[in-house]
Amino acid sequence: MSKKEDDSSKYPRVLLVDDNEIDNFINERMILSTKFAGEVIVKNSADTAMSFLKQHEGDETNLPDVIFLDLNMPVKDGFAFLEEYDAVTDTIKNKCKVIVLSSSISPEDINKASTNPYVFKYINKPLSEKYLDAINV
């Protein structure tokens, strides 16, 4: 699923990785309405997100600039995604900046995510215009 707005956005596209459809709907609207990104690609699992990235690894223009990653997902959580992300090509790692967007307030989760070399930032849900304004990747 992907929704597009106009071309005057801060970033061309972002990827939302979250199993919660309501959170995805709200976050997608926030991202588009604030013109943070011109296109929002939504994947409801770590596996479908990773498949999307690998499918577009040879075409950097279709890769997202920012990946908003939830930690608490069934089957494969955000930490498992980050472990698999370690093995993707440098093209993907250089283009796509990972921002953890989670409801977890666990100090262990925050520390583990924040110290991961691929995580640019840790943000607590809900996503807000203030958080989006502060992101410069």
Short mmCIF file of C-alpha atoms in Angstrom, two decimals:
data_model
loop_
_atom_site.label_atom_id
_atom_site.label_comp_id
_atom_site.label_asym_id
_atom_site.label_seq_id
_atom_site.Cartn_x
_atom_site.Cartn_y
_atom_site.Cartn_z
CA MET A 1 0.00 0.00 0.00
CA SER A 2 1.27 3.43 -0.91
CA LYS A 3 -0.19 6.92 -0.86
CA LYS A 4 1.26 9.97 -2.59
CA GLU A 5 0.91 13.70 -2.08
CA ASP A 6 2.77 16.46 -3.92
CA ASP A 7 6.47 16.96 -4.62
CA SER A 8 7.12 19.82 -2.14
CA SER A 9 7.78 17.41 0.72
CA LYS A 10 10.85 17.21 2.94
CA TYR A 11 11.60 13.64 1.73
CA PRO A 12 10.36 11.81 -1.37
CA ARG A 13 9.23 8.64 0.43
CA VAL A 14 9.10 6.89 3.76
CA LEU A 15 8.39 3.33 4.79
CA LEU A 16 6.13 2.62 7.78
CA VAL A 17 6.69 -0.82 9.31
CA ASP A 18 4.01 -1.59 11.89
CA ASP A 19 1.44 -4.34 12.37
CA ASN A 20 -1.14 -1.94 13.84
CA GLU A 21 -3.47 -0.71 11.08
CA ILE A 22 -4.83 2.18 13.14
CA ASP A 23 -1.33 3.45 13.97
CA ASN A 24 -0.41 3.14 10.29
CA PHE A 25 -3.46 5.14 9.23
CA ILE A 26 -2.78 7.92 11.76
CA ASN A 27 0.97 8.04 11.07
CA GLU A 28 0.46 8.03 7.31
CA ARG A 29 -1.95 10.97 7.54
CA MET A 30 0.46 12.87 9.83
CA ILE A 31 3.41 12.29 7.48
CA LEU A 32 1.48 13.40 4.40
CA SER A 33 -0.35 16.34 5.96
CA THR A 34 2.87 17.83 7.37
CA LYS A 35 4.63 17.29 4.03
CA PHE A 36 7.32 15.26 5.76
CA ALA A 37 7.21 12.88 2.80
CA GLY A 38 5.55 12.85 -0.58
CA GLU A 39 4.88 9.11 -0.50
CA VAL A 40 4.20 6.71 2.35
CA ILE A 41 4.73 2.99 1.81
CA VAL A 42 3.07 0.87 4.51
CA LYS A 43 4.18 -2.67 5.36
CA ASN A 44 2.51 -4.53 8.22
CA SER A 45 5.39 -6.88 9.02
CA ALA A 46 9.16 -6.95 9.21
CA ASP A 47 9.27 -9.62 6.50
CA THR A 48 7.20 -7.67 3.96
CA ALA A 49 9.26 -4.55 4.68
CA MET A 50 12.53 -6.42 4.16
CA SER A 51 11.20 -7.97 0.94
CA PHE A 52 10.28 -4.50 -0.31
CA LEU A 53 13.77 -3.15 0.42
CA LYS A 54 15.50 -6.09 -1.28
CA GLN A 55 13.18 -5.82 -4.28
CA HIS A 56 14.25 -2.19 -4.81
CA GLU A 57 17.93 -2.41 -3.82
CA GLY A 58 19.04 -1.87 -7.42
CA ASP A 59 16.79 1.16 -7.87
CA GLU A 60 17.74 3.75 -5.28
CA THR A 61 15.01 6.17 -6.41
CA ASN A 62 12.33 3.75 -5.17
CA LEU A 63 13.96 3.18 -1.79
CA PRO A 64 12.57 5.12 1.17
CA ASP A 65 14.60 7.92 2.71
CA VAL A 66 13.27 7.09 6.17
CA ILE A 67 12.03 3.83 7.69
CA PHE A 68 9.73 4.21 10.69
CA LEU A 69 10.07 0.86 12.48
CA ASP A 70 7.86 -0.46 15.26
CA LEU A 71 9.54 -2.80 17.75
CA ASN A 72 6.61 -4.87 18.98
CA MET A 73 5.29 -6.94 16.09
CA PRO A 74 4.27 -10.59 15.95
CA VAL A 75 6.40 -13.25 14.21
CA LYS A 76 9.43 -10.96 13.66
CA ASP A 77 9.87 -7.88 15.83
CA GLY A 78 11.76 -4.69 15.06
CA PHE A 79 14.97 -6.00 16.61
CA ALA A 80 14.90 -9.04 14.30
CA PHE A 81 14.38 -6.65 11.38
CA LEU A 82 17.47 -4.70 12.48
CA GLU A 83 19.52 -7.91 12.66
CA GLU A 84 18.49 -8.76 9.10
CA TYR A 85 19.09 -5.13 8.05
CA ASP A 86 22.75 -5.63 8.93
CA ALA A 87 23.06 -7.94 5.90
CA VAL A 88 21.43 -5.67 3.29
CA THR A 89 23.51 -3.84 0.71
CA ASP A 90 25.31 -0.61 1.49
CA THR A 91 23.04 1.09 -1.05
CA ILE A 92 20.06 0.39 1.20
CA LYS A 93 21.89 1.25 4.42
CA ASN A 94 23.19 4.54 3.02
CA LYS A 95 19.85 5.63 1.56
CA CYS A 96 17.39 4.45 4.24
CA LYS A 97 17.63 5.95 7.71
CA VAL A 98 15.87 3.88 10.39
CA ILE A 99 13.82 5.64 13.04
CA VAL A 100 12.26 3.45 15.70
CA LEU A 101 8.66 4.52 16.32
CA SER A 102 7.41 2.49 19.25
CA SER A 103 5.00 2.54 22.17
CA SER A 104 7.61 0.79 24.32
CA ILE A 105 8.86 2.83 27.25
CA SER A 106 11.08 0.00 28.45
CA PRO A 107 14.57 1.35 29.20
CA GLU A 108 16.00 -1.91 27.81
CA ASP A 109 14.18 -1.48 24.48
CA ILE A 110 15.11 2.19 24.23
CA ASN A 111 18.77 1.48 25.00
CA LYS A 112 18.99 -1.53 22.69
CA ALA A 113 17.39 0.38 19.81
CA SER A 114 19.28 3.63 20.42
CA THR A 115 22.66 1.90 20.47
CA ASN A 116 21.99 -0.02 17.25
CA PRO A 117 24.27 1.44 14.56
CA TYR A 118 21.42 1.59 12.03
CA VAL A 119 18.95 3.45 14.25
CA PHE A 120 19.07 7.19 13.65
CA LYS A 121 16.53 8.06 16.34
CA TYR A 122 14.06 6.55 18.84
CA ILE A 123 10.60 8.14 18.97
CA ASN A 124 7.70 7.19 21.20
CA LYS A 125 4.26 6.85 19.64
CA PRO A 126 2.22 8.74 18.73
CA LEU A 127 4.04 10.42 15.90
CA SER A 128 3.60 14.19 16.03
CA GLU A 129 4.39 17.19 13.88
CA LYS A 130 6.95 18.25 16.50
CA TYR A 131 8.81 14.93 16.13
CA LEU A 132 8.70 15.14 12.34
CA ASP A 133 10.01 18.72 12.34
CA ALA A 134 13.00 17.62 14.43
CA ILE A 135 14.04 14.86 12.02
CA ASN A 136 16.85 15.70 9.62
CA VAL A 137 18.48 12.63 8.13
#
